[in-house]
Amino acid sequence: MKLSELLGKPVVDDQGRDLGVVHDVAATQDGPITGAFGAALQVDALVVGASGLWARIGFSQAHIAGPGILRGVARLGGRTDEIAWDRVVRIDGDRITVRAAG
Amino acid sequence: MTDPGGAPAGRRLLLGRQLLDHQIVDQDGRLAGKVDDVELTLPEDRDHGRPVVTALLSGRGALASRLGGPLGRLASVLSRRILPDPCDADGDADPDAPDGRIWFGDVTDLGNHVTVAVDAADLATDAVEQAVRRTFVDRIPGAKEPGA
């Protein structure tokens, strides 16, 4: 699987609710040791937010750390949420299905 | 805790923001293309494991594949015209040719750029660079003159 196959893909929960599209994929360096890099990067969450122009050009709230004015502009594109990887139920060609929260 | 390559274990990254399109630099500090995509390997037991980043993809159609749609198809056609699939002396596909995958274990540092412990000449991106030079740059009048 490639990262590009996840980015921009719509995410729905198993009750059919639209959760947005994948803005990014978060990974933590806590996997098995792999060569010079040390512990491998393991995916732990999908960063999901509203679809639209802001997300398409990479101007996601998750990507803008500062300055404040840029964070404010990025917020216009809507907030982003993280969905833990263990909630992913299925990845199809056109969408990702996750378990509903709670 | 820090591993020998300098990347702190437990560090958290956003793969799209902190890897995609970043410059790859080889062990001698030479530019070696950009990260066009990232390969994720799913665990055998999908219910009890998370995907692991196993390779960076660069050159030889990796970007075309990522773009997708008509633009991606156009980029793929252009890429094949400029750089046909490598063949051995018998005209068969060369299994030893670099395929654009850089094993993640060869990454030594992640920062403003991605440093890898391999030689740029051994990467598929170098073949792309050489092909572009042959196809376009060398045809520019004066391009082969000393100092050009």
Coordinates of N, CA, C and O in Angstrom, one line a residue, chain B residues 60-61 76-77 79-88 91-95 97-99 127:
Chain B
R60 N 11.1 7.1 -11.6 CA 10.6 6.0 -12.4 C 9.1 5.8 -12.2 O 8.6 4.8 -11.9
G61 N 8.3 6.9 -12.4 CA 6.9 6.8 -12.4 C 6.2 6.9 -11.1 O 5.0 6.8 -11.0
S76 N 3.1 9.4 -16.8 CA 3.6 8.0 -16.9 C 4.1 7.8 -18.3 O 5.1 7.2 -18.5
V77 N 3.3 8.2 -19.3 CA 3.7 8.0 -20.7 C 5.0 8.7 -21.0 O 5.9 8.2 -21.6
S79 N 7.3 9.6 -18.9 CA 8.4 8.9 -18.2 C 8.9 7.7 -18.9 O 10.1 7.4 -19.0
R80 N 7.9 6.9 -19.5 CA 8.3 5.7 -20.3 C 9.0 6.1 -21.6 O 9.9 5.3 -22.1
R81 N 8.6 7.2 -22.2 CA 9.2 7.6 -23.4 C 10.7 8.0 -23.2 O 11.6 7.7 -23.9
I82 N 10.9 8.8 -22.1 CA 12.2 9.3 -21.8 C 13.1 8.2 -21.2 O 14.2 8.1 -21.5
L83 N 12.5 7.3 -20.4 CA 13.3 6.3 -19.7 C 12.6 5.0 -19.8 O 11.8 4.6 -19.0
P84 N 12.8 4.2 -20.9 CA 12.2 2.9 -21.1 C 12.6 2.0 -19.9 O 13.7 2.2 -19.3
D85 N 11.8 0.9 -19.7 CA 12.1 0.0 -18.6 C 13.5 -0.6 -18.9 O 13.8 -1.0 -20.1
P86 N 14.4 -0.7 -17.9 CA 15.7 -1.2 -18.2 C 15.7 -2.7 -18.6 O 14.9 -3.5 -18.1
C87 N 16.5 -3.0 -19.6 CA 16.6 -4.4 -20.1 C 18.1 -4.9 -20.0 O 19.0 -4.1 -19.9
D88 N 18.2 -6.2 -19.9 CA 19.6 -6.8 -19.9 C 20.0 -7.0 -21.4 O 19.3 -6.6 -22.3
G91 N 17.5 -8.3 -23.8 CA 16.2 -7.6 -24.0 C 15.2 -7.9 -23.0 O 14.0 -7.4 -23.1
D92 N 15.5 -8.7 -22.0 CA 14.6 -9.1 -20.9 C 14.6 -8.0 -19.9 O 15.6 -7.3 -19.7
A93 N 13.6 -7.9 -19.1 CA 13.6 -6.9 -18.0 C 14.7 -7.2 -17.0 O 15.0 -8.4 -16.7
D94 N 15.4 -6.2 -16.7 CA 16.6 -6.3 -15.8 C 16.2 -6.3 -14.4 O 15.8 -5.3 -13.8
P95 N 16.3 -7.5 -13.7 CA 15.9 -7.6 -12.3 C 16.8 -6.8 -11.4 O 16.4 -6.5 -10.2
A97 N 18.0 -3.8 -12.0 CA 17.9 -2.3 -12.2 C 17.2 -1.7 -11.0 O 16.3 -2.3 -10.4
P98 N 17.6 -0.5 -10.5 CA 16.9 0.1 -9.4 C 15.4 0.4 -9.8 O 15.1 0.8 -10.9
D99 N 14.5 0.1 -8.8 CA 13.1 0.3 -9.1 C 12.5 1.5 -8.5 O 11.2 1.6 -8.4
A127 N 19.0 7.5 -12.7 CA 18.7 7.1 -14.1 C 17.8 8.1 -14.8 O 18.0 8.4 -16.0

